[in-house]
XYZ file of C-alpha atoms in Angstrom:
732
model
C -5.115 -21.716 -43.796
C -5.280 -17.955 -43.651
C -7.480 -16.107 -41.214
C -8.614 -12.565 -40.695
C -5.666 -12.145 -38.317
C -3.019 -12.789 -40.981
C -2.927 -9.182 -42.133
C -1.179 -5.924 -41.508
C -0.848 -4.694 -37.953
C -0.419 -1.073 -36.927
C 1.738 -0.444 -33.876
C 1.786 2.686 -31.763
C 4.570 3.232 -29.257
C 4.047 5.508 -26.296
C 6.826 6.544 -23.966
C 7.731 8.514 -20.908
C 11.118 10.034 -21.817
C 13.996 10.178 -19.387
C 14.252 13.204 -17.142
C 17.160 15.627 -17.203
C 18.798 13.689 -14.373
C 18.338 10.197 -15.775
C 20.668 8.477 -13.294
C 18.843 9.788 -10.251
C 15.346 9.396 -11.757
C 15.418 6.734 -14.446
C 11.722 6.614 -15.337
C 12.082 5.979 -19.071
C 9.654 3.262 -20.172
C 7.883 2.631 -23.466
C 4.960 0.450 -24.465
C 4.044 -0.648 -27.970
C 0.366 -1.264 -28.728
C -0.748 -3.342 -31.691
C -3.932 -2.860 -33.720
C -5.255 -5.508 -36.094
C -8.645 -5.978 -37.712
C -11.103 -7.972 -35.639
C -9.202 -7.667 -32.385
C -9.038 -5.330 -29.447
C -5.712 -3.510 -28.958
C -2.951 -5.654 -27.546
C 0.369 -4.816 -25.958
C 3.264 -5.947 -28.112
C 5.944 -5.032 -25.581
C 6.823 -2.968 -22.536
C 10.476 -2.009 -22.328
C 12.762 0.233 -20.353
C 14.164 3.263 -22.141
C 12.515 5.913 -24.327
C 10.781 5.100 -27.608
C 13.068 5.969 -30.511
C 14.571 9.353 -29.749
C 12.136 9.879 -26.894
C 10.491 12.818 -28.647
C 7.034 11.305 -28.965
C 4.924 8.344 -30.024
C 5.964 6.224 -32.997
C 3.578 4.579 -35.507
C 4.520 1.722 -37.843
C 2.699 -0.863 -39.974
C 3.613 -4.359 -41.037
C 3.026 -8.050 -40.302
C 2.767 -9.041 -36.646
C 6.094 -10.795 -35.931
C 4.746 -12.362 -32.726
C 1.461 -13.835 -33.930
C 1.458 -17.638 -33.714
C 0.745 -20.155 -36.435
C -2.473 -22.155 -36.374
C -1.906 -25.804 -35.449
C -3.997 -28.949 -35.303
C -6.414 -29.698 -32.451
C -7.169 -26.081 -31.705
C -9.153 -23.115 -32.897
C -8.673 -21.644 -36.348
C -6.783 -18.711 -34.902
C -3.648 -18.736 -32.765
C -3.817 -17.588 -29.153
C -2.486 -14.059 -28.636
C -4.235 -12.259 -25.758
C -5.391 -8.674 -26.207
C -5.880 -6.106 -23.449
C -9.220 -7.764 -22.562
C -9.040 -11.226 -24.138
C -12.262 -13.128 -24.877
C -13.264 -16.362 -26.550
C -14.289 -14.428 -29.661
C -10.584 -13.702 -30.197
C -9.516 -17.303 -29.624
C -8.496 -16.895 -25.962
C -8.885 -20.153 -24.027
C -8.000 -18.745 -20.609
C -10.211 -16.812 -18.213
C -12.326 -14.336 -20.213
C -11.461 -10.780 -19.188
C -14.989 -9.566 -19.909
C -17.898 -11.492 -18.418
C -21.342 -9.908 -18.697
C -24.910 -11.124 -18.841
C -28.460 -9.993 -19.579
C -31.513 -11.645 -18.093
C -29.316 -14.271 -16.478
C -27.799 -15.316 -19.817
C -24.061 -15.021 -20.497
C -23.008 -12.775 -23.366
C -19.928 -13.490 -25.466
C -18.777 -10.095 -26.748
C -16.904 -9.584 -29.987
C -15.645 -6.023 -30.231
C -14.657 -3.945 -33.230
C -12.421 -0.946 -32.611
C -14.182 2.217 -33.761
C -11.819 4.962 -32.691
C -8.237 5.444 -31.547
C -6.067 8.388 -30.599
C -2.662 8.807 -29.069
C -0.223 11.294 -27.616
C 3.435 10.918 -26.723
C 2.602 8.966 -23.564
C -1.004 7.763 -23.920
C -3.169 5.643 -26.222
C -6.993 5.755 -26.145
C -9.511 3.576 -27.956
C -13.234 2.907 -28.255
C -14.799 -0.368 -29.387
C -18.333 -1.618 -29.925
C -20.266 -4.844 -30.115
C -23.491 -3.852 -31.850
C -25.099 -7.258 -31.434
C -24.475 -7.404 -27.675
C -25.090 -3.632 -27.369
C -21.829 -2.907 -25.559
C -19.365 -0.031 -25.780
C -15.849 -0.377 -24.429
C -13.444 2.485 -23.794
C -9.847 2.206 -22.672
C -6.713 4.229 -22.038
C -3.127 3.084 -21.725
C -0.864 5.756 -20.307
C 2.705 5.839 -19.069
C 2.774 8.200 -16.116
C 5.638 10.491 -15.159
C 6.777 7.889 -12.615
C 7.138 5.222 -15.325
C 4.098 3.093 -14.423
C 1.700 1.849 -17.069
C -1.819 3.013 -16.116
C -4.575 0.825 -17.571
C -8.114 2.255 -17.386
C -11.105 0.551 -19.009
C -14.854 1.234 -18.895
C -17.862 -0.694 -20.189
C -21.179 0.945 -21.150
C -24.594 -0.655 -21.570
C -25.520 0.629 -25.026
C -28.955 -0.983 -25.117
C -31.802 1.287 -26.164
C -34.325 -0.970 -24.452
C -34.961 -1.636 -20.796
C -32.307 -4.356 -20.691
C -30.013 -4.126 -17.660
C -26.481 -5.397 -18.078
C -24.827 -7.319 -15.248
C -21.047 -6.984 -15.166
C -19.339 -9.950 -13.554
C -15.745 -9.335 -14.642
C -13.707 -6.615 -16.337
C -10.037 -7.414 -15.741
C -7.450 -6.053 -18.208
C -4.205 -7.931 -18.694
C -0.671 -7.231 -19.856
C 1.486 -9.911 -21.538
C 4.561 -11.264 -19.783
C 7.950 -11.403 -21.523
C 9.264 -14.880 -22.367
C 12.087 -14.930 -19.796
C 9.892 -14.734 -16.691
C 9.713 -17.958 -14.698
C 8.875 -17.056 -11.080
C 6.020 -15.348 -9.240
C 6.250 -13.398 -5.995
C 3.406 -11.990 -3.946
C 2.587 -11.373 -0.300
C 0.788 -13.506 2.241
C 0.181 -12.991 5.934
C -2.338 -12.511 8.690
C -3.067 -10.085 11.509
C 0.265 -9.138 13.167
C 2.218 -10.647 10.220
C 1.128 -8.710 7.170
C 2.719 -8.727 3.713
C 5.224 -11.548 4.102
C 6.844 -12.357 0.755
C 6.189 -15.740 -0.869
C 7.564 -17.128 -4.126
C 6.829 -19.972 -6.518
C 7.453 -21.106 -10.080
C 5.391 -19.709 -12.905
C 3.558 -22.730 -14.235
C 0.618 -23.342 -16.543
C -2.648 -22.336 -14.894
C -3.880 -19.411 -12.825
C -2.221 -17.958 -9.755
C -4.587 -15.421 -8.222
C -4.535 -13.400 -5.023
C -8.186 -12.690 -4.331
C -9.999 -10.860 -1.553
C -13.689 -11.271 -0.794
C -13.536 -9.517 2.563
C -14.454 -6.016 1.459
C -10.843 -4.871 1.665
C -7.468 -6.108 0.364
C -6.747 -7.666 3.790
C -3.536 -8.783 5.512
C -2.566 -11.328 2.840
C -3.151 -9.009 -0.119
C -0.832 -9.385 -3.077
C 0.290 -5.752 -2.570
C 2.425 -6.200 -5.679
C 2.062 -9.360 -7.719
C 5.364 -9.811 -9.524
C 6.489 -12.106 -12.314
C 10.216 -12.128 -12.983
C 13.159 -13.978 -14.358
C 14.603 -16.762 -12.252
C 16.302 -15.599 -9.054
C 15.184 -11.961 -9.234
C 15.584 -9.946 -6.062
C 15.339 -6.443 -4.696
C 18.416 -5.343 -6.615
C 18.408 -7.334 -9.849
C 16.402 -9.227 -12.422
C 13.723 -8.319 -14.960
C 10.381 -8.049 -13.170
C 6.830 -7.073 -14.101
C 4.649 -6.058 -11.143
C 0.907 -5.356 -11.044
C -1.377 -3.669 -8.514
C -5.136 -3.062 -8.546
C -5.891 0.412 -7.185
C -9.075 -0.516 -5.351
C -10.077 -0.963 -1.708
C -12.920 -3.469 -2.078
C -13.054 -7.050 -3.326
C -10.375 -7.612 -5.935
C -8.198 -10.075 -7.788
C -4.639 -9.790 -9.034
C -3.491 -12.744 -11.086
C -1.001 -14.333 -13.430
C -2.377 -16.769 -15.988
C -0.421 -18.968 -18.321
C -1.820 -21.353 -20.909
C 0.135 -23.920 -22.931
C -0.100 -21.481 -25.835
C 1.238 -18.269 -24.242
C 4.055 -16.958 -22.053
C 1.374 -15.696 -19.705
C -0.440 -12.524 -18.745
C -0.630 -10.463 -15.562
C -3.662 -8.401 -14.637
C -6.419 -7.707 -12.188
C -9.608 -5.949 -11.283
C -12.644 -6.016 -9.063
C -14.431 -9.151 -7.868
C -18.183 -8.598 -7.925
C -21.063 -10.557 -6.454
C -23.937 -11.603 -8.728
C -26.013 -8.553 -9.557
C -23.707 -6.151 -7.726
C -22.786 -4.185 -10.863
C -26.032 -3.821 -12.801
C -26.065 -1.153 -15.496
C -29.205 0.462 -16.793
C -29.153 1.537 -20.451
C -26.581 4.291 -20.871
C -24.809 3.571 -17.582
C -21.069 2.885 -17.418
C -18.915 0.742 -15.148
C -15.329 1.899 -14.751
C -12.977 -0.843 -13.657
C -10.365 -0.044 -11.007
C -7.109 1.244 -12.419
C -4.531 -1.466 -13.073
C -0.989 -0.251 -12.433
C 1.883 -2.157 -14.023
C 5.599 -1.618 -13.477
C 8.579 -2.937 -15.379
C 11.935 -2.802 -13.655
C 15.297 -4.237 -12.793
C 14.541 -5.725 -9.377
C 11.884 -4.923 -6.789
C 13.631 -1.757 -5.571
C 13.205 -0.320 -9.061
C 9.487 -1.051 -9.377
C 8.807 0.037 -5.773
C 10.396 3.425 -6.498
C 7.913 3.909 -9.344
C 4.936 3.193 -7.090
C 6.396 5.525 -4.448
C 6.611 8.323 -7.014
C 3.014 7.654 -8.116
C 1.673 8.056 -4.564
C 3.936 10.970 -3.646
C 2.613 12.920 -6.626
C -0.882 12.636 -5.158
C 0.115 14.026 -1.759
C 2.053 17.314 -1.921
C 1.921 17.437 1.889
C 4.402 14.546 2.017
C 7.160 16.934 0.968
C 6.751 18.743 4.279
C 8.350 17.362 7.461
C 6.232 14.431 8.671
C 5.225 15.303 12.264
C 6.348 12.933 15.001
C 3.196 11.587 16.612
C 2.086 9.823 19.756
C -0.974 7.583 19.707
C -2.722 6.764 22.976
C -3.780 3.189 22.154
C -0.985 1.110 23.692
C -0.504 3.785 26.344
C -3.980 3.434 27.889
C -6.333 1.465 25.603
C -9.918 2.194 26.764
C -8.922 3.509 30.187
C -9.084 7.156 29.177
C -9.738 10.222 31.268
C -9.228 13.894 30.645
C -6.496 14.140 33.275
C -4.543 11.119 32.001
C -4.691 12.265 28.412
C -3.537 15.788 29.268
C -0.665 14.419 31.372
C 0.405 12.152 28.511
C 0.258 15.094 26.112
C 2.581 17.066 28.425
C 5.121 14.222 28.377
C 4.761 13.894 24.612
C 5.605 17.550 24.080
C 8.729 17.202 26.240
C 10.214 14.497 24.015
C 9.452 16.392 20.795
C 6.117 14.934 19.673
C 4.339 17.131 17.116
C 0.997 15.327 16.684
C -1.056 13.846 19.535
C -3.785 11.307 18.688
C -6.551 9.988 20.956
C -7.468 6.457 19.920
C -10.592 4.346 20.511
C -12.609 4.982 23.690
C -13.476 8.701 23.584
C -17.162 8.469 22.542
C -20.170 7.816 24.726
C -20.435 4.439 26.419
C -17.242 3.105 24.845
C -15.453 1.231 27.648
C -14.532 -1.830 25.607
C -14.924 -3.061 22.034
C -18.377 -4.626 22.473
C -20.579 -1.543 22.289
C -21.216 2.051 21.186
C -19.475 1.952 17.796
C -21.338 4.419 15.623
C -22.379 6.724 18.461
C -19.977 9.454 17.398
C -20.755 11.846 20.230
C -18.224 12.746 22.932
C -18.695 10.893 26.245
C -19.580 13.570 28.803
C -18.627 11.315 31.723
C -15.009 11.248 30.481
C -14.901 14.727 28.974
C -17.211 17.039 30.965
C -16.580 19.920 28.580
C -16.301 17.786 25.490
C -12.924 17.355 23.843
C -12.372 21.093 23.807
C -10.170 21.182 26.921
C -7.757 18.517 25.723
C -7.812 19.751 22.103
C -6.949 23.301 23.192
C -4.255 21.979 25.519
C -2.664 19.909 22.759
C -2.733 22.830 20.342
C -1.338 25.192 23.008
C 1.585 22.784 23.427
C 2.341 23.298 19.733
C 1.098 19.888 18.651
C -1.524 18.846 16.120
C -4.606 17.088 17.465
C -5.854 13.784 16.067
C -8.799 11.491 16.762
C -9.683 7.858 16.021
C -12.851 6.871 14.148
C -14.185 3.657 12.689
C -16.843 5.202 10.446
C -17.764 2.121 8.383
C -18.650 -0.087 11.353
C -21.435 -0.202 13.935
C -22.076 -2.002 17.213
C -25.510 -3.658 17.458
C -25.324 -2.480 21.085
C -25.417 1.218 20.213
C -27.964 3.992 20.152
C -27.686 4.388 16.396
C -28.260 0.665 15.735
C -31.249 0.568 18.056
C -32.739 3.567 16.282
C -31.893 2.298 12.774
C -31.555 -1.519 12.711
C -31.968 -1.373 8.912
C -28.660 0.498 8.609
C -26.618 -2.696 8.994
C -25.537 -4.834 6.048
C -27.249 -8.223 6.421
C -28.046 -11.231 4.218
C -31.751 -10.908 5.085
C -34.106 -9.339 7.617
C -33.950 -12.308 9.991
C -30.237 -12.449 10.767
C -26.976 -10.538 10.764
C -23.632 -11.744 9.413
C -21.273 -13.583 11.749
C -20.074 -11.022 14.279
C -16.487 -9.806 14.482
C -15.321 -7.849 17.528
C -19.038 -7.565 18.397
C -19.546 -5.237 15.443
C -21.273 -5.114 12.078
C -21.004 -2.910 8.975
C -23.043 0.260 8.634
C -24.596 0.519 5.182
C -22.979 3.556 3.605
C -24.823 2.845 0.354
C -27.890 4.022 2.279
C -27.836 7.823 1.841
C -29.298 8.443 5.309
C -26.679 6.322 7.047
C -23.862 7.871 5.003
C -25.085 11.389 5.774
C -25.231 10.625 9.494
C -21.657 9.301 9.559
C -20.239 12.132 7.481
C -22.030 14.844 9.447
C -20.885 13.400 12.779
C -17.230 13.427 11.709
C -17.499 16.792 9.997
C -18.981 18.391 13.134
C -16.202 17.108 15.392
C -13.433 18.067 12.946
C -14.768 21.592 12.773
C -15.550 22.007 16.475
C -12.212 20.762 17.784
C -9.998 21.800 14.847
C -8.943 18.196 14.322
C -5.821 17.981 12.176
C -5.672 14.235 11.702
C -8.042 11.260 11.599
C -7.008 7.696 12.271
C -9.655 5.991 10.101
C -10.029 2.351 11.151
C -11.810 -0.575 9.471
C -11.767 -3.605 11.755
C -14.026 -6.238 10.277
C -14.571 -8.183 7.074
C -17.554 -7.402 4.852
C -19.285 -10.791 4.763
C -22.797 -11.502 3.471
C -22.872 -7.799 2.508
C -26.424 -7.192 1.321
C -27.787 -3.658 1.623
C -31.313 -3.552 3.088
C -31.792 -0.317 1.128
C -31.213 -1.901 -2.291
C -31.407 -5.657 -1.593
C -28.180 -6.014 -3.568
C -24.584 -6.828 -2.628
C -22.929 -3.630 -1.457
C -19.144 -3.991 -1.359
C -18.601 -1.908 -4.489
C -20.988 0.793 -3.332
C -19.585 0.721 0.189
C -16.069 1.261 -1.163
C -17.189 4.135 -3.377
C -19.027 5.689 -0.410
C -15.852 5.507 1.691
C -13.953 7.304 -1.074
C -16.654 9.968 -1.418
C -16.853 10.752 2.313
C -13.075 11.069 2.600
C -12.926 13.262 -0.511
C -15.601 15.614 0.814
C -14.078 15.855 4.295
C -10.686 16.750 2.846
C -12.269 19.311 0.529
C -14.136 20.979 3.406
C -11.159 20.886 5.754
C -7.977 21.743 3.825
C -4.930 20.298 5.530
C -6.837 17.451 7.219
C -4.756 14.266 7.066
C -6.310 10.812 7.184
C -4.618 7.508 7.998
C -5.820 4.214 6.560
C -5.883 1.693 9.398
C -7.672 -1.635 9.117
C -6.956 -3.922 12.054
C -3.485 -2.632 11.333
C -2.570 -3.309 7.711
C -5.793 -4.714 6.232
C -6.509 -1.881 3.758
C -3.345 -0.789 2.013
C -3.924 -0.116 -1.675
C -3.539 2.738 -4.123
C -7.269 3.469 -4.095
C -7.195 4.288 -0.384
C -3.744 5.857 -0.587
C -4.757 8.385 -3.220
C -6.829 9.837 -0.369
C -5.026 8.809 2.817
C -1.529 10.129 3.429
C -0.531 7.462 5.958
C -1.046 3.765 6.639
C -0.771 1.792 9.824
C 1.298 -1.118 8.570
C 0.420 -3.528 11.373
C -0.960 -3.702 14.886
C 2.309 -5.495 15.678
C 4.919 -2.932 16.756
C 7.542 -5.560 17.613
C 10.636 -4.301 15.719
C 11.782 -7.787 14.713
C 8.412 -8.626 13.194
C 8.271 -5.152 11.661
C 11.529 -5.781 9.760
C 9.661 -7.843 7.173
C 6.201 -6.299 7.600
C 7.630 -2.907 6.623
C 9.651 -4.411 3.763
C 6.521 -5.930 2.237
C 4.537 -2.727 2.765
C 7.267 -0.645 1.113
C 6.834 -2.495 -2.184
C 3.884 -0.161 -2.713
C 3.987 2.557 -0.047
C 6.721 5.224 0.239
C 8.398 5.206 3.659
C 7.073 8.590 4.811
C 3.520 7.212 4.453
C 4.175 4.142 6.637
C 3.398 4.568 10.324
C 6.381 3.165 12.246
C 6.157 3.535 16.019
C 8.490 3.098 18.965
C 6.565 0.986 21.441
C 7.017 -0.476 24.894
C 9.216 -3.455 25.697
C 8.229 -6.246 26.151
C 6.010 -5.729 23.133
C 2.254 -5.821 23.704
C 1.632 -8.190 20.770
C 4.527 -10.661 21.024
C 5.951 -10.238 24.562
C 9.412 -9.992 22.995
C 11.870 -7.719 24.808
C 14.031 -5.465 22.640
C 16.286 -2.494 23.223
C 15.169 1.098 22.668
C 17.896 1.421 20.030
C 16.489 -1.486 18.023
C 12.923 -0.196 18.314
C 13.960 3.298 17.235
C 16.159 2.037 14.395
C 13.326 -0.032 12.968
C 11.014 3.010 12.998
C 13.597 5.417 11.622
C 12.817 5.370 7.876
C 9.038 5.768 8.072
C 6.599 8.225 9.622
C 7.842 8.101 13.195
C 5.464 7.738 16.097
C 5.339 6.593 19.720
C 2.946 3.892 20.944
C 3.827 3.818 24.634
C 2.832 5.128 28.045
C 5.891 7.314 28.400
C 4.557 8.803 31.659
C 6.076 5.888 33.547
C 9.576 6.478 32.159
C 12.333 7.904 34.332
C 13.891 11.194 33.270
C 16.963 9.435 31.900
C 14.837 7.159 29.710
C 12.780 10.108 28.507
C 16.051 11.785 27.582
C 17.128 8.738 25.530
C 13.781 8.696 23.744
C 14.063 12.420 22.990
C 17.527 11.816 21.576
C 16.039 9.406 19.034
C 13.245 11.828 18.173
C 15.846 14.545 17.591
C 17.902 12.237 15.357
C 14.790 11.417 13.353
C 14.094 15.118 12.853
C 17.660 15.621 11.629
C 17.240 12.758 9.177
C 13.823 14.097 8.153
C 15.383 17.457 7.256
C 18.330 15.924 5.402
C 16.375 13.207 3.543
C 12.680 14.146 3.554
C 11.754 11.877 0.648
C 14.476 9.380 -0.005
C 14.852 6.360 -2.247
C 14.201 3.275 -0.147
C 16.357 0.262 -0.990
C 16.617 -3.264 0.357
C 19.754 -5.326 -0.098
C 19.661 -8.919 -1.273
C 21.431 -11.087 1.291
C 22.090 -14.834 1.288
C 21.940 -14.837 5.097
C 18.312 -15.276 6.256
C 19.188 -13.645 9.600
C 20.327 -10.354 8.019
C 18.280 -7.394 6.853
C 19.995 -4.398 5.236
C 17.768 -1.473 4.261
C 18.671 2.058 3.215
C 17.131 5.478 2.716
C 19.122 7.469 0.147
C 18.826 11.162 -0.739
C 17.679 11.722 -4.344
C 21.085 13.198 -5.272
C 22.831 10.302 -3.464
C 24.900 12.716 -1.388
C 23.859 11.089 1.878
C 22.047 8.030 3.147
C 21.154 6.085 6.253
C 21.410 2.297 6.233
C 20.020 -0.088 8.810
C 21.695 -3.373 9.631
C 19.398 -5.685 11.589
C 20.025 -9.188 12.866
C 16.559 -10.713 13.135
C 17.862 -14.109 14.303
C 21.053 -16.010 14.987
C 23.201 -15.951 11.859
C 24.716 -18.870 9.993
C 27.892 -16.784 9.708
C 30.226 -16.041 12.631
C 31.105 -13.175 12.495
C 28.591 -11.728 10.062
C 29.650 -11.603 6.431
C 30.087 -8.369 4.489
C 26.983 -6.243 3.987
C 26.559 -4.259 0.782
C 24.982 -0.796 0.602
C 23.067 -0.687 -2.711
C 21.917 2.456 -4.467
C 24.935 4.677 -3.760
C 26.921 6.501 -6.446
C 29.681 4.079 -7.378
C 31.874 6.892 -8.698
C 31.816 8.790 -5.372
C 33.564 8.314 -2.032
C 31.581 8.135 1.184
C 32.269 8.434 4.888
C 30.484 5.724 6.855
C 30.050 5.823 10.633
C 27.466 5.002 13.302
C 24.578 7.443 13.086
C 24.317 9.418 16.305
C 27.685 8.288 17.665
C 29.206 5.125 19.072
C 27.705 5.424 22.559
C 24.164 5.152 21.219
C 24.764 1.493 20.376
C 26.644 0.311 23.455
C 24.061 -2.359 24.253
C 23.635 -3.771 20.748
C 26.926 -5.646 20.329
C 27.240 -9.337 21.024
C 28.862 -10.031 24.409
C 31.216 -12.438 22.601
C 33.173 -9.677 20.835
C 36.872 -9.699 21.873
C 38.015 -6.827 19.646
C 36.530 -3.587 18.401
C 35.304 -3.055 14.856
C 37.890 -0.819 13.194
C 35.592 1.613 11.397
C 32.950 1.796 14.141
C 34.194 5.110 15.534
C 32.996 8.704 15.749
C 35.037 9.583 12.642
C 34.255 6.416 10.722
C 36.112 5.677 7.506
C 36.002 6.825 3.879
C 35.268 4.111 1.299
C 34.664 4.344 -2.439
C 31.073 3.876 -3.568
C 31.807 0.952 -5.875
C 33.227 -1.059 -2.983
C 30.233 -0.261 -0.766
C 27.755 -1.254 -3.484
C 29.499 -4.330 -4.872
C 31.415 -5.754 -1.897
C 30.361 -3.898 1.229
C 31.798 -3.596 4.710
C 32.052 -5.749 7.792
C 29.052 -4.961 10.027
C 29.205 -4.842 13.817
C 28.724 -8.191 15.524
C 25.274 -7.605 16.961
C 23.468 -9.785 19.408
C 20.508 -11.460 17.659
C 17.350 -9.332 17.486
C 19.266 -6.049 17.520
C 19.773 -3.294 14.941
C 22.042 -0.327 14.248
C 22.008 2.647 11.871
C 24.879 3.664 9.611
C 25.316 7.243 8.408
C 26.709 7.586 4.877
C 27.934 10.955 3.568
C 29.541 11.788 0.219
C 32.987 13.361 0.573
């Protein structure tokens, strides 16, 4: 039996050609899009390498060599998912478009009305005249080699017939050899821990209904061939660039190899379009690569391109939170700033507790006026002092939250998201959510921040977000408000940055609860976790780095024993674990002796040397069969130098440790390897059971060819468990 699908298909191939230095920046990727009558566009393939000669898009026509035969006990058309598969195309999985009018589900059937393409982008428009819908989409391969998928749905009704959008989640097909899925899980103080399982028939979805991605967000959802790792194996990774409720999923039916995709999760009635209005789904970013290091590098390039300031030296910062919590005073803060300047800090940040009545976390949130009892002359004295010391000045805010016990809540009880007028959502940290979809509330919050930034010449905002958005109904609209709340957050940040050029904003959310490309297009730093324990951070930072480039990840040297875990660790281990990211200090360094301050300054100085030599490096993680070993590296783009970290996070199954490989180096070069900063810096890291010295662990080190370092490696020092060292690598 023939069907309308058994006809000619037109294919269009778009590509991002290789750069001049293909080895150092191998971003060449191409995607082929198929067009057939009666169907939306579908992706035929995504492959590494340029399309054809790499000079531009290629167009061909012919039968679809992938389209399945029709078999008994099914529909009259084989299952071959398009970019937004629906039942009208024979898709039996989760419909990618779910819309309704008047409470009745619509089943759209689109006809493509227009297409256009360039060398690296394909654009289309489609209509369903009966359902009165218009769909627009763009597939683009960015300069970093990611596939950008953007789709938008318009209510084309000419009558007063609102359209409710429940789902708009584009998908990309998976190649036949994938058989495993990897994502992240976690919780507060243990964010973004990797988890893996088989790819089986059904749906695997990482969903958030908390108003933010949260601690267990997928970060990257990856499908790959069996046994893939950081360094090897075909992988396809997806990320939804949105900070509200979202889903990232892999779905496989008995009739397909599977699809990977994602988008926003909406509550009933949350996205309601009047005639002529358009809903734009969050951007879906998809990477194809050889191992997780490869796809992570593409996401790093995507975010770096949006923040030119990242190319400048990232200022060493000190945050007051673990130094003094709420027990602030003008004298204590100024004294801490003096100590910070002595050890080389370049940005000084006052955390929670500076505004009126804020002595603990049960009250005053939202009253963004300086507490005159703590700061008799406002923050001007301390801000001027910090700036006079040559440091930038930063301040903590939590603009999206409100304490019921606050002046602003008492004056405007209708400014809090609530399921109805008789009760509030379950409390969290004695706080609720201020309704930024209410223009008056949003204007108050924005004006309060804007005034303080201007008055005190604030250089940096630590923007926190400490509670879930549950039962999030806006009293202003009587509709669910997560989507609008997220858009309001974006708009306020965009306007503040436009009015105050150079202002940097960090995305903090109980630590690492809001880390996504939507926030990170606007925020140049994330706080990866409230846990600053270096052993816990070994994996927290690995998971975060799947998406976030290292210079955007806040990595702080904190006190020992650690405030979160009570684990005691050496200064060397704490500094080594913070060495690749955006370095900070989370510690009351006023109580340190001069000798200890000198040791801390030594690490700050080493970081600044590394920062100058490798300001934006390629971050790599080595695959190791030993669960106690972590090997990570930061490599200069030209591969002339690198720093590798060897960490023993537990007692090893090998005695002594096995060889550690240093991936990412130039295999045709020769490199000198030696302890970064000198042998004496690591005197306390070695196991007390060592009877002999490690031959190459000297001031001069040893020269080894790159192929040996990459493929076989070197013998690492025999560290005591829960210790780390840094290895300097320099091309000869």
